[in-house]
Coordinates of C-alpha atoms and ligand atoms in Angstrom, one line a residue:
M1 CA -34.8 -57.5 36.9
K2 CA -33.6 -55.6 33.9
T3 CA -36.0 -57.0 31.2
L4 CA -37.4 -55.5 28.1
L5 CA -36.5 -51.9 27.8
F6 CA -37.2 -49.8 24.8
I7 CA -34.7 -47.0 24.2
S8 CA -34.0 -44.5 21.6
I9 CA -31.4 -42.5 23.4
I10 CA -27.7 -42.0 23.8
L11 CA -26.2 -45.2 25.1
C12 CA -23.0 -45.6 27.2
A13 CA -19.5 -44.7 26.0
G14 CA -20.7 -41.4 24.6
L15 CA -21.8 -43.0 21.3
Q16 CA -24.9 -41.5 19.8
V17 CA -27.4 -43.9 18.5
D18 CA -29.9 -42.5 15.9
A19 CA -33.5 -42.1 16.8
Q20 CA -34.5 -45.7 16.2
N21 CA -35.6 -48.2 18.6
Y22 CA -33.3 -50.6 20.4
Y23 CA -34.0 -53.4 22.9
V24 CA -31.6 -53.7 25.9
K25 CA -30.7 -57.2 26.9
T26 CA -33.8 -59.0 25.7
V27 CA -36.5 -58.8 23.1
R28 CA -39.7 -60.7 22.7
F29 CA -41.1 -61.2 19.2
P30 CA -44.8 -60.5 18.7
K31 CA -46.9 -63.7 18.1
G32 CA -46.7 -64.7 14.5
A33 CA -44.1 -62.1 13.6
P34 CA -42.8 -62.7 10.0
M35 CA -39.1 -63.6 9.6
S36 CA -38.3 -60.1 8.2
Q37 CA -39.6 -58.5 11.4
K38 CA -37.7 -61.0 13.7
V39 CA -34.5 -60.4 11.8
E40 CA -34.8 -56.6 12.1
M41 CA -35.7 -56.8 15.8
A42 CA -32.8 -59.2 16.4
A43 CA -30.5 -56.6 14.8
R44 CA -31.6 -54.0 17.3
L45 CA -30.9 -56.0 20.4
V46 CA -28.1 -54.4 22.4
P47 CA -26.1 -55.1 25.6
S48 CA -26.7 -53.4 28.9
E49 CA -24.1 -50.9 30.0
E50 CA -22.6 -53.4 32.4
Q51 CA -22.4 -56.1 29.6
Y52 CA -20.7 -53.5 27.3
A53 CA -18.2 -52.5 30.0
W54 CA -17.4 -56.2 30.6
Q55 CA -17.0 -57.0 26.9
Q56 CA -14.4 -54.2 26.6
L57 CA -12.2 -55.8 29.2
E58 CA -11.4 -58.6 26.7
L59 CA -8.8 -60.3 29.0
T60 CA -9.9 -61.4 32.4
A61 CA -8.1 -63.9 34.8
F62 CA -9.4 -66.7 37.1
L63 CA -7.4 -67.4 40.2
H64 CA -8.1 -70.8 41.6
F65 CA -6.6 -70.8 45.1
G66 CA -7.7 -72.5 48.3
I67 CA -7.4 -75.7 50.3
N68 CA -7.0 -77.7 47.1
T69 CA -3.7 -75.8 46.5
F70 CA -2.4 -77.5 49.7
T71 CA -3.9 -81.0 49.2
N72 CA -2.8 -81.1 45.5
R73 CA -6.4 -81.8 44.5
E74 CA -8.9 -80.4 42.0
W75 CA -12.0 -81.1 44.0
G76 CA -11.8 -81.2 47.8
T77 CA -14.1 -83.4 49.9
G78 CA -15.0 -80.7 52.4
K79 CA -13.4 -82.8 55.1
E80 CA -9.9 -81.2 54.8
D81 CA -8.2 -79.8 57.9
P82 CA -8.2 -76.0 57.7
T83 CA -4.7 -76.0 59.2
L84 CA -3.4 -77.3 55.9
F85 CA -4.0 -73.8 54.4
N86 CA -0.6 -72.0 55.0
P87 CA 0.9 -70.1 52.2
T88 CA 4.5 -69.3 53.1
N89 CA 5.0 -66.1 51.1
F90 CA 1.6 -64.9 50.2
D91 CA 1.7 -61.9 47.8
A92 CA -1.5 -60.8 46.2
A93 CA 0.2 -57.7 44.7
Q94 CA 2.4 -60.1 42.7
W95 CA -0.6 -61.8 41.3
V96 CA -2.1 -58.5 40.2
S97 CA 1.1 -57.0 38.8
T98 CA 1.9 -60.1 36.8
L99 CA -1.6 -60.2 35.2
K100 CA -1.7 -56.5 34.7
A101 CA 1.6 -56.5 32.8
A102 CA 0.2 -59.2 30.5
G103 CA -2.9 -57.0 29.7
F104 CA -5.5 -58.5 32.0
K105 CA -8.2 -56.1 33.2
M106 CA -10.0 -58.1 35.9
V107 CA -9.3 -61.0 38.2
I108 CA -11.9 -63.4 39.6
L109 CA -11.0 -65.3 42.8
T110 CA -12.4 -68.6 44.0
A111 CA -13.6 -67.2 47.3
K112 CA -15.1 -70.6 48.0
H113 CA -14.7 -73.7 45.8
H114 CA -16.8 -76.9 46.1
D115 CA -14.9 -78.0 49.3
G116 CA -16.5 -75.1 51.2
F117 CA -13.3 -73.6 52.5
C118 CA -13.7 -69.8 52.6
L119 CA -10.8 -67.5 51.8
W120 CA -12.2 -64.7 53.9
P121 CA -13.0 -64.8 57.6
T122 CA -16.7 -65.5 57.3
R123 CA -19.2 -65.6 60.1
T124 CA -21.1 -68.4 58.4
T125 CA -18.7 -71.3 59.0
Q126 CA -15.6 -72.3 60.9
H127 CA -14.2 -73.8 57.7
S128 CA -12.2 -70.7 56.6
V129 CA -8.9 -69.0 56.7
A130 CA -9.7 -67.9 60.3
A131 CA -9.1 -71.5 61.4
S132 CA -5.7 -71.8 59.6
P133 CA -2.3 -70.9 60.8
W134 CA -1.8 -68.4 58.0
K135 CA -1.3 -65.0 59.7
E136 CA -2.4 -66.7 62.9
G137 CA -5.9 -66.9 61.6
K138 CA -6.1 -63.1 61.0
G139 CA -5.6 -63.3 57.2
D140 CA -8.1 -62.5 54.5
V141 CA -7.2 -63.5 50.9
V142 CA -10.3 -61.7 49.5
G143 CA -9.4 -58.5 51.3
E144 CA -5.7 -58.6 50.4
L145 CA -6.4 -59.3 46.8
K146 CA -9.1 -56.6 46.5
N147 CA -6.6 -54.0 48.0
A148 CA -4.0 -55.0 45.5
C149 CA -6.5 -54.7 42.7
D150 CA -7.6 -51.2 43.9
Q151 CA -4.0 -50.1 44.2
Q152 CA -3.1 -51.3 40.7
G153 CA -6.3 -50.4 38.9
M154 CA -7.5 -53.9 38.3
K155 CA -11.2 -54.9 38.4
F156 CA -12.3 -57.7 40.8
G157 CA -14.8 -60.5 40.7
V158 CA -15.7 -63.4 42.9
Y159 CA -16.4 -67.1 42.3
L160 CA -18.6 -68.5 45.0
S161 CA -19.4 -72.2 44.6
P162 CA -23.1 -73.0 45.4
W163 CA -22.1 -76.6 45.8
D164 CA -20.6 -76.9 49.3
R165 CA -19.2 -80.3 50.4
N166 CA -18.5 -79.0 53.9
A167 CA -21.6 -77.2 55.0
A168 CA -23.7 -79.5 57.3
C169 CA -26.9 -77.9 56.1
Y170 CA -26.2 -78.5 52.4
G171 CA -29.2 -80.5 51.2
D172 CA -31.5 -78.8 53.8
S173 CA -32.5 -76.4 51.1
P174 CA -33.9 -73.4 53.0
A175 CA -31.1 -73.5 55.6
Y176 CA -28.3 -73.7 53.1
N177 CA -29.9 -71.0 50.8
Q178 CA -29.8 -68.7 53.8
M179 CA -26.2 -69.5 54.5
F180 CA -25.2 -69.0 50.9
A181 CA -27.0 -65.7 50.8
C182 CA -25.1 -64.6 53.9
Q183 CA -21.8 -65.6 52.4
L184 CA -22.7 -63.6 49.3
T185 CA -23.8 -60.7 51.4
E186 CA -20.4 -60.6 53.2
L187 CA -18.5 -60.7 50.0
L188 CA -20.6 -58.1 48.3
S189 CA -20.8 -55.7 51.3
N190 CA -17.3 -55.7 52.8
Y191 CA -14.9 -55.3 49.9
G192 CA -16.0 -52.3 47.8
T193 CA -16.9 -52.7 44.1
I194 CA -17.3 -56.2 42.7
N195 CA -17.5 -56.3 38.9
E196 CA -18.3 -60.0 38.2
V197 CA -20.0 -62.7 40.3
W198 CA -19.4 -66.2 38.9
F199 CA -21.8 -69.0 39.9
D200 CA -21.4 -72.4 38.4
G201 CA -24.4 -74.7 38.5
A202 CA -22.7 -77.6 40.4
N203 CA -25.3 -79.3 42.5
G204 CA -25.0 -82.3 44.8
E205 CA -26.6 -84.1 47.7
G206 CA -26.1 -83.0 51.3
P207 CA -25.3 -85.3 54.3
N208 CA -29.1 -85.9 54.6
G209 CA -29.0 -87.6 51.2
K210 CA -31.2 -84.8 49.7
K211 CA -30.3 -82.8 46.6
Q212 CA -30.0 -79.1 47.4
V213 CA -32.5 -76.9 45.6
Y214 CA -30.9 -73.5 45.1
D215 CA -32.9 -70.3 45.5
W216 CA -31.5 -68.4 42.5
N217 CA -34.0 -65.6 43.0
L218 CA -32.7 -65.0 46.4
F219 CA -29.1 -65.0 45.3
H220 CA -29.7 -62.7 42.5
S221 CA -31.6 -60.3 44.7
V222 CA -28.6 -60.1 46.9
V223 CA -26.4 -59.1 43.9
D224 CA -29.1 -56.7 42.7
S225 CA -29.3 -54.9 46.0
L226 CA -25.5 -54.8 46.8
Q227 CA -23.6 -54.7 43.6
P228 CA -26.1 -53.9 40.7
Q229 CA -23.2 -53.1 38.3
A230 CA -21.7 -56.6 38.7
V231 CA -22.2 -58.9 35.7
R232 CA -23.4 -62.4 36.6
A233 CA -21.7 -65.3 34.9
I234 CA -23.0 -68.7 34.1
M235 CA -26.0 -69.0 36.4
G236 CA -27.0 -65.4 35.7
D237 CA -28.2 -63.6 32.6
D238 CA -25.3 -61.4 31.8
V239 CA -22.4 -63.7 30.7
R240 CA -22.7 -67.1 29.1
W241 CA -20.4 -70.1 29.4
V242 CA -19.0 -70.8 26.0
G243 CA -19.6 -74.5 26.5
N244 CA -16.1 -76.0 26.9
E245 CA -13.0 -75.6 29.0
R246 CA -10.5 -75.8 26.2
G247 CA -10.3 -72.2 25.3
L248 CA -12.3 -72.7 22.1
G249 CA -14.9 -70.1 21.1
R250 CA -17.2 -70.4 18.1
E251 CA -16.3 -69.0 14.8
T252 CA -20.0 -68.1 14.4
E253 CA -20.7 -66.5 17.7
W254 CA -24.0 -64.6 18.3
S255 CA -24.2 -62.5 21.4
A256 CA -27.8 -62.1 20.4
T257 CA -29.0 -65.6 21.1
A258 CA -32.2 -67.6 21.6
L259 CA -30.6 -69.6 24.4
M260 CA -32.6 -68.7 27.5
P261 CA -30.3 -68.1 30.5
D262 CA -30.8 -70.6 33.3
K263 CA -31.9 -67.8 35.6
Y264 CA -35.3 -67.9 33.9
P265 CA -37.5 -70.5 35.6
N266 CA -38.7 -71.9 32.2
A267 CA -35.3 -72.0 30.7
G268 CA -35.0 -75.9 30.6
E269 CA -38.4 -76.3 28.9
E270 CA -37.9 -73.4 26.4
N271 CA -34.4 -74.4 25.4
K272 CA -35.5 -78.0 24.9
R273 CA -38.4 -76.8 22.7
Q274 CA -35.9 -75.1 20.4
G275 CA -33.2 -77.8 20.7
L276 CA -30.8 -75.4 22.2
F277 CA -28.1 -76.1 24.8
T278 CA -25.0 -74.3 26.0
E279 CA -22.6 -76.4 23.8
A280 CA -24.7 -76.1 20.6
T281 CA -22.7 -74.8 17.6
D282 CA -25.5 -72.5 16.5
L283 CA -27.2 -70.3 19.0
G284 CA -28.5 -67.4 16.9
S285 CA -28.6 -67.9 13.1
R286 CA -31.8 -67.2 11.1
A287 CA -32.7 -70.9 11.4
I288 CA -32.8 -70.4 15.2
L289 CA -34.7 -67.1 14.9
A290 CA -37.4 -68.9 12.9
T291 CA -38.5 -70.9 16.0
A292 CA -37.5 -68.3 18.7
E293 CA -40.0 -66.3 20.7
Q294 CA -37.5 -64.3 22.6
L295 CA -33.8 -63.3 22.2
F296 CA -31.2 -62.4 24.8
W297 CA -28.0 -60.4 24.7
Y298 CA -26.0 -63.1 26.4
P299 CA -22.4 -62.9 25.3
S300 CA -19.8 -65.7 25.6
E301 CA -17.0 -66.1 28.1
V302 CA -14.2 -68.6 27.3
D303 CA -12.8 -70.1 30.5
V304 CA -9.6 -72.2 30.3
S305 CA -6.6 -72.8 32.5
I306 CA -3.0 -72.0 31.6
R307 CA -2.2 -75.4 33.0
P308 CA -4.0 -78.8 32.8
G309 CA -5.7 -78.3 36.2
W310 CA -7.6 -75.4 37.6
F311 CA -5.6 -75.5 40.9
Y312 CA -1.8 -75.5 41.2
H313 CA 0.0 -78.8 41.1
A314 CA 3.8 -78.7 41.1
E315 CA 3.9 -81.7 38.7
E316 CA 2.3 -79.5 36.1
D317 CA 5.0 -76.9 36.2
K318 CA 6.3 -78.1 32.9
Q319 CA 2.8 -78.2 31.3
V320 CA 2.1 -74.5 31.3
K321 CA 0.6 -73.9 27.8
S322 CA 3.0 -72.7 25.2
L323 CA 2.9 -69.1 23.9
A324 CA 1.7 -70.3 20.6
H325 CA -1.2 -72.2 22.3
L326 CA -2.1 -69.1 24.4
V327 CA -2.1 -67.0 21.3
D328 CA -4.4 -69.5 19.5
I329 CA -6.7 -69.3 22.5
Y330 CA -6.6 -65.5 22.2
F331 CA -7.7 -65.6 18.6
Q332 CA -10.4 -68.2 19.4
S333 CA -11.8 -66.2 22.2
V334 CA -11.3 -62.5 22.0
G335 CA -11.0 -62.9 18.3
Y336 CA -14.3 -64.8 18.2
N337 CA -16.5 -62.2 19.9
S338 CA -15.9 -63.5 23.4
V339 CA -14.1 -62.5 26.6
L340 CA -11.2 -64.7 27.7
L341 CA -11.2 -65.9 31.3
L342 CA -7.7 -67.4 31.7
N343 CA -7.0 -69.3 34.9
V344 CA -3.6 -68.8 36.5
P345 CA -3.4 -70.7 39.8
P346 CA -1.2 -69.4 42.6
D347 CA 1.1 -72.0 44.2
T348 CA 1.6 -73.1 47.8
C349 CA 3.8 -70.1 48.5
G350 CA 0.9 -67.9 47.6
R351 CA 2.5 -66.6 44.5
I352 CA 2.2 -67.1 40.7
S353 CA 5.0 -69.5 39.9
D354 CA 8.0 -68.5 37.8
Y355 CA 6.8 -70.8 35.0
D356 CA 3.5 -69.0 34.6
V357 CA 5.0 -65.6 35.2
E358 CA 7.4 -66.1 32.3
R359 CA 4.6 -67.3 30.0
L360 CA 2.4 -64.4 30.9
R361 CA 5.3 -62.0 30.2
E362 CA 5.7 -63.5 26.8
F363 CA 2.0 -63.3 26.1
G364 CA 1.8 -59.7 27.2
E365 CA 4.7 -58.8 25.0
Y366 CA 3.2 -60.6 22.0
L367 CA 0.0 -58.7 22.3
R368 CA 1.7 -55.3 22.8
T369 CA 4.1 -55.7 19.9
T370 CA 1.6 -57.3 17.5
F371 CA -1.1 -54.8 18.0
A372 CA 1.1 -51.7 18.5
C373 CA 0.6 -50.2 15.1
N374 CA -2.5 -50.3 12.9
S375 CA -1.4 -50.5 9.3
L376 CA -4.8 -49.2 8.0
L377 CA -5.2 -45.5 7.4
H378 CA -8.5 -44.5 8.9
G379 CA -9.2 -47.9 10.4
D380 CA -10.5 -46.1 13.5
Q381 CA -13.3 -44.4 11.6
S382 CA -16.7 -46.0 11.9
C383 CA -18.8 -46.6 8.9
E384 CA -22.1 -48.1 7.7
I385 CA -22.1 -50.8 5.0
P386 CA -25.3 -52.0 3.3
V387 CA -25.6 -55.7 2.4
G388 CA -23.4 -56.3 -0.6
G389 CA -21.5 -53.1 0.0
S390 CA -17.8 -52.7 0.8
V391 CA -15.4 -50.4 2.5
E392 CA -11.8 -50.0 1.3
Y393 CA -9.0 -49.2 3.6
T394 CA -5.6 -47.9 2.3
V395 CA -2.7 -49.7 3.8
K396 CA 0.2 -47.7 5.0
K397 CA 3.1 -47.9 2.5
E398 CA 5.1 -51.1 2.5
S399 CA 3.3 -52.7 5.4
A400 CA 3.4 -56.5 5.7
V401 CA 0.1 -57.7 7.3
N402 CA -1.3 -61.1 8.3
I403 CA -4.0 -60.2 10.8
F404 CA -7.3 -58.4 10.2
L405 CA -9.3 -57.0 13.1
V406 CA -12.9 -55.8 12.7
Q407 CA -15.5 -54.6 15.2
E408 CA -19.2 -53.9 15.0
D409 CA -20.7 -51.1 16.9
I410 CA -22.7 -53.3 19.2
H411 CA -24.5 -50.3 20.6
R412 CA -26.5 -50.8 17.4
G413 CA -26.7 -54.5 17.8
Q414 CA -24.9 -57.5 16.2
R415 CA -25.8 -57.6 12.5
V416 CA -23.2 -59.1 10.2
E417 CA -23.8 -62.7 9.1
A418 CA -21.1 -63.1 6.4
F419 CA -18.2 -61.0 5.1
T420 CA -15.1 -61.3 3.0
L421 CA -11.7 -59.6 3.1
E422 CA -9.8 -58.9 -0.1
A423 CA -6.3 -57.5 -0.6
L424 CA -5.2 -55.4 -3.5
L425 CA -2.0 -57.1 -4.6
D426 CA -0.2 -55.8 -7.7
G427 CA -3.3 -54.1 -8.9
K428 CA -5.5 -57.3 -8.5
W429 CA -8.1 -58.0 -5.7
E430 CA -7.6 -61.4 -4.1
E431 CA -9.7 -62.9 -1.3
V432 CA -7.5 -63.5 1.7
A433 CA -10.0 -64.3 4.4
K434 CA -13.7 -64.6 5.1
G435 CA -16.0 -65.0 8.1
T436 CA -19.5 -65.1 9.4
T437 CA -20.3 -63.2 12.6
I438 CA -18.2 -60.2 13.7
G439 CA -19.8 -58.8 16.9
Y440 CA -17.7 -56.9 19.4
K441 CA -14.4 -58.1 17.8
R442 CA -13.4 -60.5 15.1
L443 CA -9.7 -61.4 14.3
L444 CA -8.7 -63.2 11.2
R445 CA -5.3 -64.6 10.3
F446 CA -4.1 -65.0 6.7
P447 CA -0.8 -65.5 4.9
L448 CA 1.6 -62.5 5.1
C449 CA 1.2 -60.0 2.2
Y450 CA 2.0 -56.4 1.3
P451 CA -1.4 -55.0 0.0
E452 CA -2.0 -51.5 -1.2
C453 CA -5.6 -51.7 0.1
L454 CA -7.8 -54.1 2.0
R455 CA -11.5 -54.4 1.1
L456 CA -14.2 -55.5 3.6
T457 CA -17.4 -56.7 1.9
V458 CA -20.6 -57.4 3.8
Q459 CA -22.2 -60.4 2.1
A460 CA -25.1 -60.8 4.6
S461 CA -26.3 -58.7 7.4
R462 CA -29.5 -58.2 9.4
L463 CA -29.6 -54.5 8.9
P464 CA -26.8 -52.3 7.3
A465 CA -23.6 -53.2 9.1
Q466 CA -22.3 -50.6 11.6
I467 CA -18.5 -51.1 11.5
Y468 CA -16.9 -49.5 14.6
S469 CA -13.2 -50.0 13.6
A470 CA -10.9 -52.1 11.6
G471 CA -7.2 -52.8 11.7
A472 CA -4.4 -54.8 10.0
Y473 CA -1.3 -56.0 11.8
Q474 CA 1.6 -58.3 11.4
E475 CA 2.4 -61.1 13.8
K476 CA 5.9 -62.4 13.8
P477 CA 6.6 -66.1 13.8
M478 CA 6.9 -67.6 17.3
E479 CA 9.8 -69.8 18.3
Ligands
FUL501 C1 -16.2 -75.9 37.4 C2 -15.6 -76.5 38.6 O1 -16.1 -77.8 38.9 C3 -14.1 -76.6 38.4 O2 -13.4 -77.1 39.5 C4 -13.6 -75.2 38.0 O3 -13.8 -74.3 39.2 C5 -14.4 -74.6 36.8 C6 -14.0 -73.2 36.5 O4 -15.8 -74.6 37.1 O5 -17.6 -75.9 37.5

């Protein structure tokens, strides 16, 4: 386990960190540490290399595909006939090219959902693509998708549901834990590099009437030994569920949080002691630090579907989220210091439907055109700002702007607690936006204006703010 590490060296991405001490992924406060010490230590908590690489992806996609696609359900019972699985025009390359063109950097496939149907020819159960008529039982969705990802330079992750409504041994805890570890071993051994492993915590009773007790240590040891670079989402300690499925991040979003990941055996007790839970609005302010004994770099992932359901349903074709809604989601996820995990479910043909393709094309075009040209001169230069201090950016002549982008250098921790943005308009400074946390990335929208300069002032910060970059852009009205 990658626990408390003390470093004073060069971190990833070639950024040099001064000779001060940083804590990677977690930090434990000394007993009785005064608030000032806790605040300073919190400011020096940094992500692991894997977490930093993941954060930079910004846009990732979920692909919910499986037996439910063919039964028109959201949750299968596990009793489905595998012969129902029969995509008529399966095209994984189309999934990847559609998502890549829209700016997505990784896809995560539901290799097995709660119904237990496996999208690869596993040796652990008959309930898989091997028992379907698709490609005469010789098909492998995981393999075809991974090949398409490799060919097109897309990262790849797997969702493997621990809850399995088909497995006869589910509920016989040791037996099912072995089966699940074998499934994980197959997925993590046979398909090359895997960048994210997504485990939800869904847990039910097996046919024997007993609740399955998962062996998370075993599952994590499989990931550690086979794909140590993969980040673990939800039931891991790398990536945290934001707490809703509506695409709504927190305006104040601390990646350095006291919420103990469920992977730790005492997480339930410890989080209860502090009154913390996944959906809580505050996970890392000074009020939280006051009672915290340990902090975790545990950044948020915002998962939401482009449609009402996670799986494809023809009757939802007209309910694909509008461009304006997707853009709001972007501002409330990537723009709120989170990674967006947008679900796009392939249809019964085995393709992303024209409705979703068109919306993703619009979304990609919106992002490309809006963020094509930074109106700030020297916005790409990093700088240090003490509490109460400011930095002024000259705006390129006659630029109309209504978006401000700012990033902290999270290799030096997440520090900023409050900031304001002012615009110099006709020789007068006017506040146009303000915020609390920044983190990896913060986006703010404000009314269109033509400033000569923009001024970022740090009102509160745990240590001097380390601003990595800033930008100003104009978004055009959407039809
Ligand atoms: C949940 C599941 O129950 C939903 O079906 C979906 O897969 C969502 C992403 O995770 O736990």
